[in-house]
C-alpha positions as a printed Julia matrix, in Angstrom:
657×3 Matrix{Float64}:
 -49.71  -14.06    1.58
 -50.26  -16.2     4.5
 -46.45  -16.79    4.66
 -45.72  -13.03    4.8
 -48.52  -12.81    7.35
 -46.41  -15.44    9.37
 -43.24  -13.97    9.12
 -44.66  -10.53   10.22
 -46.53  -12.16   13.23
 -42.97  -13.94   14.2
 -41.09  -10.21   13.91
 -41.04   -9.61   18.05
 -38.47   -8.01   20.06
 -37.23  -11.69   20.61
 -35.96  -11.21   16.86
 -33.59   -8.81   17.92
 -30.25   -9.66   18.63
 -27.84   -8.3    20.48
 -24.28   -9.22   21.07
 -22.52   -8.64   23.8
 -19.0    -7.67   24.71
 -16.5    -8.07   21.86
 -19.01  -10.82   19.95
 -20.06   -8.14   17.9
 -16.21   -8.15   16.18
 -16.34  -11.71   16.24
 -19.22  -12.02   13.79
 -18.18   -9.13   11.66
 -14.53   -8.64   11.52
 -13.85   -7.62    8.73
 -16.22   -4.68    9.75
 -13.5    -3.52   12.19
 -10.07   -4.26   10.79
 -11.18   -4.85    7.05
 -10.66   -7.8     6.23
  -9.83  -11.37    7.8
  -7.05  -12.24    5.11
  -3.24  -11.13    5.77
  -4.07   -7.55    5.48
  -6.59   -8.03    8.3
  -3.99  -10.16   10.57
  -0.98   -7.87   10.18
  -3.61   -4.91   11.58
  -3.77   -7.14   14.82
   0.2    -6.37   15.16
  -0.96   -2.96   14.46
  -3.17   -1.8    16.74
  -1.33   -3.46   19.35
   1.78   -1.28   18.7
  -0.47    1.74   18.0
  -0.9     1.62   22.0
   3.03    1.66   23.02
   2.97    4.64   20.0
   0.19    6.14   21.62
   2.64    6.01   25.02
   5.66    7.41   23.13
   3.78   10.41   21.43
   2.42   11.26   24.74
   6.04   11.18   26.31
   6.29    8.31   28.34
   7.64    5.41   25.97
  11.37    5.07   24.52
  11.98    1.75   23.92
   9.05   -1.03   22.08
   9.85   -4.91   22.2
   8.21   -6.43   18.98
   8.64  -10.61   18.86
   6.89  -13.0    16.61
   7.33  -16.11   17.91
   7.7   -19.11   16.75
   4.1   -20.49   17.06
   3.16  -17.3    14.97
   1.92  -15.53   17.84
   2.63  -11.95   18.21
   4.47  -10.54   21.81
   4.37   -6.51   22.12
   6.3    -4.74   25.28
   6.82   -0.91   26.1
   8.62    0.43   28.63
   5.65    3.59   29.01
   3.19    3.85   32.01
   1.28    0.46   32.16
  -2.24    0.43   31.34
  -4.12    1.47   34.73
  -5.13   -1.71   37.15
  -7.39    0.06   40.14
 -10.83   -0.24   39.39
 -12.87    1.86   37.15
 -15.3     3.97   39.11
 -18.6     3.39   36.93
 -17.77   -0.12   35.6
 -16.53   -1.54   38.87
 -13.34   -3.97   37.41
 -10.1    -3.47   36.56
  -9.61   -0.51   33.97
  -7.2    -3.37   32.55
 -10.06   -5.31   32.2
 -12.08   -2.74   30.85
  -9.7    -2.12   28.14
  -9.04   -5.76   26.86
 -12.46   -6.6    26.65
 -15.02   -3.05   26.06
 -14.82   -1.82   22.18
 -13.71    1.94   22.02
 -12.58    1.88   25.67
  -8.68    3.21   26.4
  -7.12    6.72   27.15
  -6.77    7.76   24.05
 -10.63    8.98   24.33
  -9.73   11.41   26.94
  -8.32   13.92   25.84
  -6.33   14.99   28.83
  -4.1    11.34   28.54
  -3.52   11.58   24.88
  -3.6    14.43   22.64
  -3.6    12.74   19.86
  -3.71    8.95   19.02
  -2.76    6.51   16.55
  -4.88    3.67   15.19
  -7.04    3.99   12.01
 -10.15    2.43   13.56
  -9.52    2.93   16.91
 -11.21   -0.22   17.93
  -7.84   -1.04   19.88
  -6.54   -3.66   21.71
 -10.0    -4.89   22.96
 -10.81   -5.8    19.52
  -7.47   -7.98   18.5
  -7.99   -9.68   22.09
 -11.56  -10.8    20.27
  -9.93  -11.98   17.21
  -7.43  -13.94   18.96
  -7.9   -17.59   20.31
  -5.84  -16.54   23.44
  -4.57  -13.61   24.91
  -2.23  -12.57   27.93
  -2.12   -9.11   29.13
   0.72   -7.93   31.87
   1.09   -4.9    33.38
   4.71   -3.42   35.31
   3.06   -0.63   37.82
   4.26   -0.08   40.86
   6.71   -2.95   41.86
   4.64   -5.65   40.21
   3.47   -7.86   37.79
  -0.56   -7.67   37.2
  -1.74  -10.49   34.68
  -4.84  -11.26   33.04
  -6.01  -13.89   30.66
  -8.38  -14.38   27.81
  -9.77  -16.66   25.11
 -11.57  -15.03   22.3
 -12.14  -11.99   24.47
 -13.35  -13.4    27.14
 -12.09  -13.14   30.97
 -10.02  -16.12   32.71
  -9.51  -14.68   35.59
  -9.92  -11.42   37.8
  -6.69   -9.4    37.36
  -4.2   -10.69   39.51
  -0.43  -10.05   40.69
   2.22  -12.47   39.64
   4.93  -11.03   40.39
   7.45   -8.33   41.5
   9.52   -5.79   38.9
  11.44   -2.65   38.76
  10.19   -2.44   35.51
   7.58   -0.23   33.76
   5.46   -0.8    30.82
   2.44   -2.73   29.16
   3.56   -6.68   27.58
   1.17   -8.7    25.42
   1.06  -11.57   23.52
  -1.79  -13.03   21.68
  -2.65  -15.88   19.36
  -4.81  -15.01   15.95
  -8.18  -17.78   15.74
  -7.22  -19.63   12.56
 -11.41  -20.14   12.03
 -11.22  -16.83   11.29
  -8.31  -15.38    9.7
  -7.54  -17.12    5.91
  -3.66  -17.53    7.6
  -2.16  -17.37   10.37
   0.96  -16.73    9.36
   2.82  -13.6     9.92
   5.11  -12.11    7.04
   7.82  -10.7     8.28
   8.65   -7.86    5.73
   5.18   -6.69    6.11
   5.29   -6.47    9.88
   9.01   -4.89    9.3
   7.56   -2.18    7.16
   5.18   -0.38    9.5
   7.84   -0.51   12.65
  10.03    0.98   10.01
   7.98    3.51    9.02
   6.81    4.22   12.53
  10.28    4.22   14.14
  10.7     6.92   11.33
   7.4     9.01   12.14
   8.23    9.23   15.71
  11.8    10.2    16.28
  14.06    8.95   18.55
  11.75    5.85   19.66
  13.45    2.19   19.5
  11.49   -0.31   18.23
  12.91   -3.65   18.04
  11.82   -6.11   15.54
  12.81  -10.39   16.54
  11.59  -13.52   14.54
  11.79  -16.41   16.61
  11.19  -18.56   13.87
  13.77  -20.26   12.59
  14.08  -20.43    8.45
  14.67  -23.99    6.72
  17.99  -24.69    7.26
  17.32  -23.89   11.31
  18.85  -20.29   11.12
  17.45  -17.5    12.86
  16.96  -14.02   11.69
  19.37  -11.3    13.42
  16.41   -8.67   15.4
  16.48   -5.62   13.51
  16.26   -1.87   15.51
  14.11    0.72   13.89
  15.45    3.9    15.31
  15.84    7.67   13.18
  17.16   10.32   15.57
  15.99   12.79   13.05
  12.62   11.3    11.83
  11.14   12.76    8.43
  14.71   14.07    7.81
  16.04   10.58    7.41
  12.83    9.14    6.23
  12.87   11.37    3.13
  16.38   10.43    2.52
  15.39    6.21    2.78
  12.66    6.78    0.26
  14.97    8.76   -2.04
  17.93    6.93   -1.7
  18.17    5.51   -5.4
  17.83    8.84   -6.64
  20.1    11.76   -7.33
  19.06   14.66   -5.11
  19.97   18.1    -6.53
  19.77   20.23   -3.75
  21.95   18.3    -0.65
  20.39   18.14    2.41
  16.51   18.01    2.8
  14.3    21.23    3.7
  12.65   20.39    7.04
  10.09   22.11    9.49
   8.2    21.15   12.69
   6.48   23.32   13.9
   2.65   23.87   15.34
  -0.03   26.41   13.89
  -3.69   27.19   15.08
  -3.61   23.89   17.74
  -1.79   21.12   14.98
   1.74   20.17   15.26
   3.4    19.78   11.54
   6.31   18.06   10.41
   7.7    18.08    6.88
  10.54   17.04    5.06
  11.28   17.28    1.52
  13.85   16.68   -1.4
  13.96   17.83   -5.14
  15.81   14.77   -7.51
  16.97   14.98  -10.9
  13.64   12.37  -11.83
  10.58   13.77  -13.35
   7.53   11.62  -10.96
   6.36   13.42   -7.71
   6.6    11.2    -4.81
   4.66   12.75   -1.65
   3.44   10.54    1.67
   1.27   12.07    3.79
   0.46   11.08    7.31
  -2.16   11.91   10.2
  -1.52   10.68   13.53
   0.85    7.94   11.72
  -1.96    6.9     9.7
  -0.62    6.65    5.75
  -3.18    8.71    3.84
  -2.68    7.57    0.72
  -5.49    9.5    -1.09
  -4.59   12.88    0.65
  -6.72   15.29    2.16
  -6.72   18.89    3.89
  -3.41   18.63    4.51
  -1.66   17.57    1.31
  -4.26   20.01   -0.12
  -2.46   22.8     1.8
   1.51   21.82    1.11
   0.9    21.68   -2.26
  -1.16   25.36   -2.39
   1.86   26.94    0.04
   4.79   24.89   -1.75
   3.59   26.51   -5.41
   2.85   29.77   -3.83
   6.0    30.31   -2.5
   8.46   29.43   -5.37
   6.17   31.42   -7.54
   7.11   34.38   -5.64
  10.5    33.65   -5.45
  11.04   33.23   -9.18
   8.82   35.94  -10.05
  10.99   38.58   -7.67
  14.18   36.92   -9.07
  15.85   39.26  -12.16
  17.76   35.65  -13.36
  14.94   33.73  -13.34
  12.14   35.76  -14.26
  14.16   36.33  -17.55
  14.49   32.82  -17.83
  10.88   31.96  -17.69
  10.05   34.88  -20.29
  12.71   33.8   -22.21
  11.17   29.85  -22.47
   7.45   31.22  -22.93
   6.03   29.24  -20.46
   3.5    30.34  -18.1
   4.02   27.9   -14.64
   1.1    25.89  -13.42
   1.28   24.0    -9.74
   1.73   21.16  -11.0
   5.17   22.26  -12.52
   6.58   22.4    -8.69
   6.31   19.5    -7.88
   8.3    17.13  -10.62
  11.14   15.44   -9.21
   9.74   16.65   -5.58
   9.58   13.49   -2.65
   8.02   14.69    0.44
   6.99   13.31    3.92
   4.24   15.13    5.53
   3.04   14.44    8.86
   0.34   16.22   11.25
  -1.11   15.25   14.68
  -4.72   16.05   14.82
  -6.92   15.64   18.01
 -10.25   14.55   16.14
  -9.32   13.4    12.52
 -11.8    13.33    9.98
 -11.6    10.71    7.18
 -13.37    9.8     4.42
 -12.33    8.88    0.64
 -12.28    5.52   -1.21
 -10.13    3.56    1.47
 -10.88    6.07    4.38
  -7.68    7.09    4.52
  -8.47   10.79    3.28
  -8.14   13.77    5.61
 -11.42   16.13    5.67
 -10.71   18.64    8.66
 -10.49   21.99    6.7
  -8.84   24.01    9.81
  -5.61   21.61    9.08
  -5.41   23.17    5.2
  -4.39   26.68    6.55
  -2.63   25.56    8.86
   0.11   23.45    7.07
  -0.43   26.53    4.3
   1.23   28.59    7.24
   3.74   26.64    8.6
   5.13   25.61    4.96
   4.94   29.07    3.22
   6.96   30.39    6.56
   9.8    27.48    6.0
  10.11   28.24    2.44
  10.34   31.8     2.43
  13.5    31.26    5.01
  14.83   28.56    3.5
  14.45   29.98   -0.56
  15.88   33.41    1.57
  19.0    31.2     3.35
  19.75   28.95    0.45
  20.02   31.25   -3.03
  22.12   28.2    -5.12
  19.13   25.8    -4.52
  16.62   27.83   -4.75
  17.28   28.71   -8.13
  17.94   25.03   -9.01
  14.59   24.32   -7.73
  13.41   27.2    -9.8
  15.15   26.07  -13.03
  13.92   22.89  -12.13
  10.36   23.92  -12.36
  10.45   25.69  -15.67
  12.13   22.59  -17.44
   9.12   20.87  -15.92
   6.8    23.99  -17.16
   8.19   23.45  -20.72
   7.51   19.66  -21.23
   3.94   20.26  -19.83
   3.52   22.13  -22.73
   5.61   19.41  -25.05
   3.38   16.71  -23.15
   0.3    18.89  -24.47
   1.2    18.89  -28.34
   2.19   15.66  -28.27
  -1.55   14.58  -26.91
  -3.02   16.88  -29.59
  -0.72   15.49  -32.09
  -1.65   12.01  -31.69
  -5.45   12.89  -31.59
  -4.74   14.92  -35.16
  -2.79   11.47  -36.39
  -5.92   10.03  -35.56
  -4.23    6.0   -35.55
  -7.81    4.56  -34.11
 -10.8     3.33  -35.33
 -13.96    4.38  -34.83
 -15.0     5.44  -31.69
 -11.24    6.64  -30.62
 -10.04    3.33  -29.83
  -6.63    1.48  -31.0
  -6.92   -1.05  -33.95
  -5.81   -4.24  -32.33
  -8.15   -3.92  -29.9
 -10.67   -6.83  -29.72
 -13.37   -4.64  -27.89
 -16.65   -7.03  -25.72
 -19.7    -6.31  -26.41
 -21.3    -5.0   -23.11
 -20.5    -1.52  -22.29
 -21.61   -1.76  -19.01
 -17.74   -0.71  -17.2
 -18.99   -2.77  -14.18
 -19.0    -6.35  -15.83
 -16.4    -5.92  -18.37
 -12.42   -6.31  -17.94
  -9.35   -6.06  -20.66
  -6.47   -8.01  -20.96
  -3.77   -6.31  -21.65
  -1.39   -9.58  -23.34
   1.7    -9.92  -23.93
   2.64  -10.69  -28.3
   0.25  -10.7   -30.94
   0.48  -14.89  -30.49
  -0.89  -14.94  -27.53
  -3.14  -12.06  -28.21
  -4.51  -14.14  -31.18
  -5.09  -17.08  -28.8
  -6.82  -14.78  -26.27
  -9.2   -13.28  -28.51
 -10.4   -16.95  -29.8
 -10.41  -18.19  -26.33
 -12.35  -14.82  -24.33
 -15.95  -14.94  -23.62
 -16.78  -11.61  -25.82
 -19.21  -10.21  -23.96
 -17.38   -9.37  -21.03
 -13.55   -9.92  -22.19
 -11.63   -7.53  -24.08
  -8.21   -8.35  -25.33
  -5.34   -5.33  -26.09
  -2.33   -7.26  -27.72
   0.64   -5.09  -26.63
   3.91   -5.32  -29.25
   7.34   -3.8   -28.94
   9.03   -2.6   -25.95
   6.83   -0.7   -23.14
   8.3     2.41  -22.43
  10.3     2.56  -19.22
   8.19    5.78  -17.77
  10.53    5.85  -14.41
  13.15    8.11  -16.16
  11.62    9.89  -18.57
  10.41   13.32  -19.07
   6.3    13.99  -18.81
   6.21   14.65  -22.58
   7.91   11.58  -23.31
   5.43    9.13  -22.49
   2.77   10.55  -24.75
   5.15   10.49  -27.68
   4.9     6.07  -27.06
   2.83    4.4   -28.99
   3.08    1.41  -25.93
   1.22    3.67  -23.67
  -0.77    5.71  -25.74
  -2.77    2.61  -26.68
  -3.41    1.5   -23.49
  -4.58    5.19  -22.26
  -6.95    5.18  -24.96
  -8.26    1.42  -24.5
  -8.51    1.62  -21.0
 -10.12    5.38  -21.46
  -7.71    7.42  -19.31
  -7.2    10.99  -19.76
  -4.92   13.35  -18.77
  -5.63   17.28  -19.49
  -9.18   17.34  -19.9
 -11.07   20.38  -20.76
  -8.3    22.29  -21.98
  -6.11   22.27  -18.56
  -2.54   20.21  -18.77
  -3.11   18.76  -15.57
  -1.02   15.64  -14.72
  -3.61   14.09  -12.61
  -5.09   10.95  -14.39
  -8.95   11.13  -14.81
 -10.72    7.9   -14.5
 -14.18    8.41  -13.99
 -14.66    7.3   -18.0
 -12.8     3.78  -16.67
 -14.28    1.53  -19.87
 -13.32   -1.42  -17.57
 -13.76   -2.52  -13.91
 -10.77   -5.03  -14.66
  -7.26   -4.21  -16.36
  -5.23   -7.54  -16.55
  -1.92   -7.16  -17.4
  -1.18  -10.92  -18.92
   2.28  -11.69  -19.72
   4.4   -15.1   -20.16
   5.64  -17.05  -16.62
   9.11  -16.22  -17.21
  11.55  -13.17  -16.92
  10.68  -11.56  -19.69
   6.74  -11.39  -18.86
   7.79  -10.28  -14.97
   9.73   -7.41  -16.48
   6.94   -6.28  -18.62
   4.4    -6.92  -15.47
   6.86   -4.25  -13.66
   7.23   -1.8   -16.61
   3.15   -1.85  -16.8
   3.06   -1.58  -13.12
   5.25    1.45  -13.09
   3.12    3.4   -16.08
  -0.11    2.93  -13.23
   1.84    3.52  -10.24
   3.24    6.79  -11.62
   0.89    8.06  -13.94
  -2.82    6.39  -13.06
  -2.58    5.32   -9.21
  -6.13    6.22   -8.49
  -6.43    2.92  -10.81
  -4.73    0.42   -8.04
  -6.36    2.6    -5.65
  -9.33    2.06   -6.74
  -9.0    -1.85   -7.46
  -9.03   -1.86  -11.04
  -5.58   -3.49  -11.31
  -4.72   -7.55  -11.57
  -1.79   -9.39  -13.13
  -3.34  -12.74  -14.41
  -1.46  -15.99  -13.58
  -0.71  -18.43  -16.45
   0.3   -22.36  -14.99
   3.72  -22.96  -15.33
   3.34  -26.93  -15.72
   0.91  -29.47  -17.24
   1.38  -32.31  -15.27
   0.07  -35.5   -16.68
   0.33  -39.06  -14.92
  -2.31  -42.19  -16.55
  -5.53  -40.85  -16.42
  -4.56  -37.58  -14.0
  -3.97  -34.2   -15.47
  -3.64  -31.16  -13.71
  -2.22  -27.61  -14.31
  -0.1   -26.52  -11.97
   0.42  -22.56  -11.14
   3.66  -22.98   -8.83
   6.42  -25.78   -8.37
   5.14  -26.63   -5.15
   1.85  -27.68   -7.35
   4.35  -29.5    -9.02
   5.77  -31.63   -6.42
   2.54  -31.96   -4.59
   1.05  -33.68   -7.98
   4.17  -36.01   -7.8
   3.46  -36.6    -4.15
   0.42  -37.61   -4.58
   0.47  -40.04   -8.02
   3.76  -40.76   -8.02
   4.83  -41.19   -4.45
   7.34  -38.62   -4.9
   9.04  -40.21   -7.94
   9.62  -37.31  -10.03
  11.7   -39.71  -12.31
   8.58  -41.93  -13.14
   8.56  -42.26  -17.3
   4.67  -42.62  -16.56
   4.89  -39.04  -15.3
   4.58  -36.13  -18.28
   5.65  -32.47  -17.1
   4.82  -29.75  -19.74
   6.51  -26.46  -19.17
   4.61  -23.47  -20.22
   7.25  -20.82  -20.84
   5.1   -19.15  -23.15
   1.11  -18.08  -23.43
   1.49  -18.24  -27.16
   2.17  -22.38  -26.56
  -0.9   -23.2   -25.47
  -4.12  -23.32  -26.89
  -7.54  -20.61  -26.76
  -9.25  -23.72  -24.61
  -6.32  -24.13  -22.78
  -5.76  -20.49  -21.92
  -9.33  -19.99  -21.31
  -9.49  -22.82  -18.57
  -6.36  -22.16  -17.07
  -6.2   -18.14  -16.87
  -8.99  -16.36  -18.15
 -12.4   -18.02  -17.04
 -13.38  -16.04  -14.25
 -14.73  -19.21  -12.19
 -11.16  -21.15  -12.28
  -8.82  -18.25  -12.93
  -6.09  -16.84   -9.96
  -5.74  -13.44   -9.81
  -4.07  -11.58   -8.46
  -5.21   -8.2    -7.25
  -2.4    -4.98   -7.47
  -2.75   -2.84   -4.0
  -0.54    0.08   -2.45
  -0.73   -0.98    1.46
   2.39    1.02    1.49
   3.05    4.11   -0.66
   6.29    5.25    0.18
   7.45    1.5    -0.04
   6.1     1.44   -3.23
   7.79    4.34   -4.24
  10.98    3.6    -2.96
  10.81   -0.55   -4.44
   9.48    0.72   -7.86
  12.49    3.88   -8.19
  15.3     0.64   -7.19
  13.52   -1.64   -9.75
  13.24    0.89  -12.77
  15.92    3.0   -11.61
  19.88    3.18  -12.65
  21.11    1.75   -9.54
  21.79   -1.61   -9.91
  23.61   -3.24   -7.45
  20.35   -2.88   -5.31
  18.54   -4.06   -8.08
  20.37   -7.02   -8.39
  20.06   -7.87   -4.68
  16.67   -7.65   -5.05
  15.79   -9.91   -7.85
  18.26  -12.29   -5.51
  16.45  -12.65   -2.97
  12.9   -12.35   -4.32
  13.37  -14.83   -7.31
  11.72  -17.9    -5.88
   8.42  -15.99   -5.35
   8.62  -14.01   -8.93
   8.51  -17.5   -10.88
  11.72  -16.02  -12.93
  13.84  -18.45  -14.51
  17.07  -18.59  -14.99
């Protein structure tokens, strides 16, 4: 009591504290760019960019300079207006200054500089300046050079002239603090990606992509220009490019109803997955929103009309007995939507869902307009679209029966779960996780091995179906899939509907673990298992719910030393450090795992199942239309890209020869 009494007395306004300046991202970061791993330091690179963006969506930039350089750090230049220098009139410093180091301060809050802006936080520039160790900040305006410098945020110097320039535009360069970012390292595929993708939402902006850093052998990487003179239109096309589209070229609008300027392109492929990537103010909303909401409504609407006014295709539909659901539009359909709005709403798992309601009807307008002309203009496609959609109608139903008929089969146990599943005990979804493993061998080794409380264990036999080319119906008629679905406790078509949206709020387990063996043959069943969630359950990587456990691929054994090593730079750092690099010491034991069924339930329990030693690793869509486009080249029938691929991704896959 007394110590309460203490603590209460102690509570004064001196308790309070209050940081100052850009402090406040210093303590929390992950609070403002979401996390502090390599997610969180590519979205430095980000928001940096999102200003030059913010430039060329307003008019003023062409051309953006993107260099990481050899010391990791990151440089940024645009040729747009230059951040403003002359003081600001209620602060009293440089608006440059005000901008660097003030959270939420920049032009894109007032409306009459930018319309719209990018940036998913918009905590800006100000905040990477904070999360950086150093940071240099130049500004072409008027015939000069104005320069400022900072460490973690703070000030060096007033801002000063340097220099003299014809040039125009805004350079930075800053240096991520490795005390707090997990690496510093930049990844240059990731960083390539988003340029890529917004050299593609912005048309006929440059954006030039250079890695100073030179590879092992000293070679340096060729820059690479991200430029699309026709945006969506050849966006659509890169994300369907290892598909077979059946209409030619893609439909495309842009356009601007009630205030909100629209752009769309889409394609219709001979596959049967819908692939559509939705974007507000070049945000990726991956989980949708008002706007996806109304594409969908005004896409179904209008081929509706046009095959129910159509003599050929009406008869075709009565003919088939099918009665055509929205869903049915959309197989084989890859869209890119994209809207600018001036005050975004978001909300959703990842807060990356659009909520404004006034954007709904207005994409509902300005895509049932395009359609009607285009289904009006182009007769031949618009009845392959058509036909299209009542194949897709008619395995809906197939997909239906085939549900039904393996409920009526009835191949579970009690409680509607598969046989060979070695169920825990708690049924609290929160604490409990399945491993989905590879052969009954190492199935048998996992279920000895598990703690059964928490660890379920799914032994998977026989080939998993390749869902990437098959019909809807197809997938329900595998016995590979249809005992995961009802493990896992995923349904599709509940209450009577055939909807192809995958309902997981019955999840049985906060952690699916796909488990396979460290060679080829366990990364091709990791992919095929990958696909089935990325097509057919993505709110489950959404969500979190995915991981791909990591077996050791060595046993490494030298006198009295034993360790298990994951990679073959374990390897060689074990022989490093006990052999003195000797890998040809006959003291020195290597075991090569190729298999989980070769080692032992202790063994596989230390190594890859007990939660406090384990490596996971966690399955996430940063990207969806990368996703898309890497998972239709992996599982697809193209294989010369393919091939390429596992070429020049084999050292990180662990795939043997």
């Amino acid at each position: 009591m007394e110590e309460n009494q203490k603590k209460e007395i102690n509570y004064n306004g001196s308790s309070i504290q209050v940081l100052e300046g850009l402090e406040a991202v210093r303590k929390r970061p992950a609070m403002y760019i979401g996390d502090i791993s390599e997610k969180g330091l590519h979205h430095l690179v980000n928001e940096t960019v999102d200003n030059s963006i913010d430039e060329a969506m307003a008019g003023y930039c062409t051309d953006i300079q993107v260099v990481i350089n050899e010391d990791n750090s990151i440089t940024v230049e645009d040729n747009g207006r230059g951040i403003p220098v002359d003081e600001h009139p209620k602060l009293k410093k440089s608006a440059l200054e005000v901008v660097m180091t003030v959270l939420h301060a920049g032009g894109k809050f007032d409306k009459g500089s930018y319309k719209v802006s990018g940036g998913l936080h918009g905590v800006g520039v100000s905040c990477v300046n904070a999360l950086s160790t150093h940071m240099i900040s130049q500004v072409f305006r008027d015939g000069k050079i104005y320069q400022q410098e900072y460490e973690k945020g703070k000030p060096l110097y007033p801002v000063k002239v340097v220099g003299e320039t014809d040039k125009r535009g805004t350079r930075q360069q800053f240096w991520p603090d490795g005390s707090i970012f997990t690496t510093t390292e930049y990844k240059y595929d990731i960083v390539a990606r988003r340029m890529r993708e917004l050299a593609f939402l912005n048309a006929g902006i440059t954006i030039t992509l250079t890695d100073k850093r030179p590879d092992e052998e000293g070679n340096l990487r060729q820059p690479e220009v991200f430029h699309a003179k026709e945006g969506l239109k050849e966006f659509v096309r890169y994300v369907d490019r290892h598909r077979t589209s059946i209409i030619g070229d893609p439909i495309c609008l842009k356009t601007e109803k009630d205030g909100v300027p629209i752009e769309i392109a889409l394609l219709y492929n001979n596959d049967y997955s819908e692939n559509i990537h939705s974007y507000v103010n070049n945000i990726n909303t991956i989980e949708g929103g008002t706007h996806l909401t109304g594409f969908r409504i005004a896409l179904a609407r209008s081929l509706k009309k046009y095959s129910d006014e159509d003599d050929q295709l009406r008869k075709q539909i009565e003919k088939a007995k099918v009665e055509i659901a929205q869903d049915d539009f959309r197989e084989g359909l890859t869209a890119i939507i994209s809207v600018k709005v001036a005050e975004p709403q978001f909300e959703g798992q990842t807060k990356t869902k659009l909520g404004n309601s006034e954007v709904n009807g207005a994409v509902q307008k300005a895509v049932g307009e395009a359609m009607a002309n285009y289904l009006e203009e182009h007769p031949k496609e618009a009845h392959q679209i058509c036909e299209k959609v009542i194949l897709a109608a008619a395995a809906r139903i197939a997909a239906r029966k085939a549900r039904e008929s393996v409920q009526r089969k009835n191949p579970m146990t009690g409680g509607g779960l598969p046989g060979k599943l070695a169920d825990c005990s708690s049924r609290d979804p929160k604490k409990t996780e399945i491993f989905l493993v590879e052969g009954d061998s190492a199935g048998g080794s996992a279920k000895q091995g598990r703690d059964r409380h928490t660890q379920a264990i799914l032994p998977l036999r026989g080939k998993i179906l390749n869902v990437e080319k098959v019909q809807w119906h197809k997938v329900f008629e595998a016995e590979s899939v249809n005992i995961i679905l009802q493990a896992i406790g995923v349904r599709f078509g509940v209450d009577g509907e055939d909807s192809k949206e995958a309902n997981i709020d019955k999840l049985r387990y906060d952690k699916i673990i796909i488990m396979t063996d460290a060679d080829v043959d366990g990364s091709h069943i990791d992919t095929l298992i990958m696909t089935l969630f990325f097509r057919f359950m993505p709110k489950v990587i959404q969500e979190g719910h995915l991981y791909i456990a990591t077996p050791p691929l060595y046993q490494c054994t030298y006198k009295n030393h034993k360790e298990y090593c994951y990679t073959e730079e374990d390897r060689m750092k074990f022989i490093d450090t006990y052999c003195n690099g000797d890998a040809d010491d006959s003291k020195l034991h290597t075991q090569r795992y190729k298999g989980l069924g070769e080692m032992n339930p202790e063994q596989l329990w230390d190594t890859t199942m007990n939660p406090e030693t384990r490596l996971l690793k966690q399955v996430t869509i940063q990207n969806a239309a990368d996703a898309d486009e890497i998972f239709s080249m992996l599982m697809g029938d193209d294989v010369e890209p393919r091939r390429k691929f596992i070429e020049e991704n084999a050292t990180y896959a662990n795939i043997d020869a």
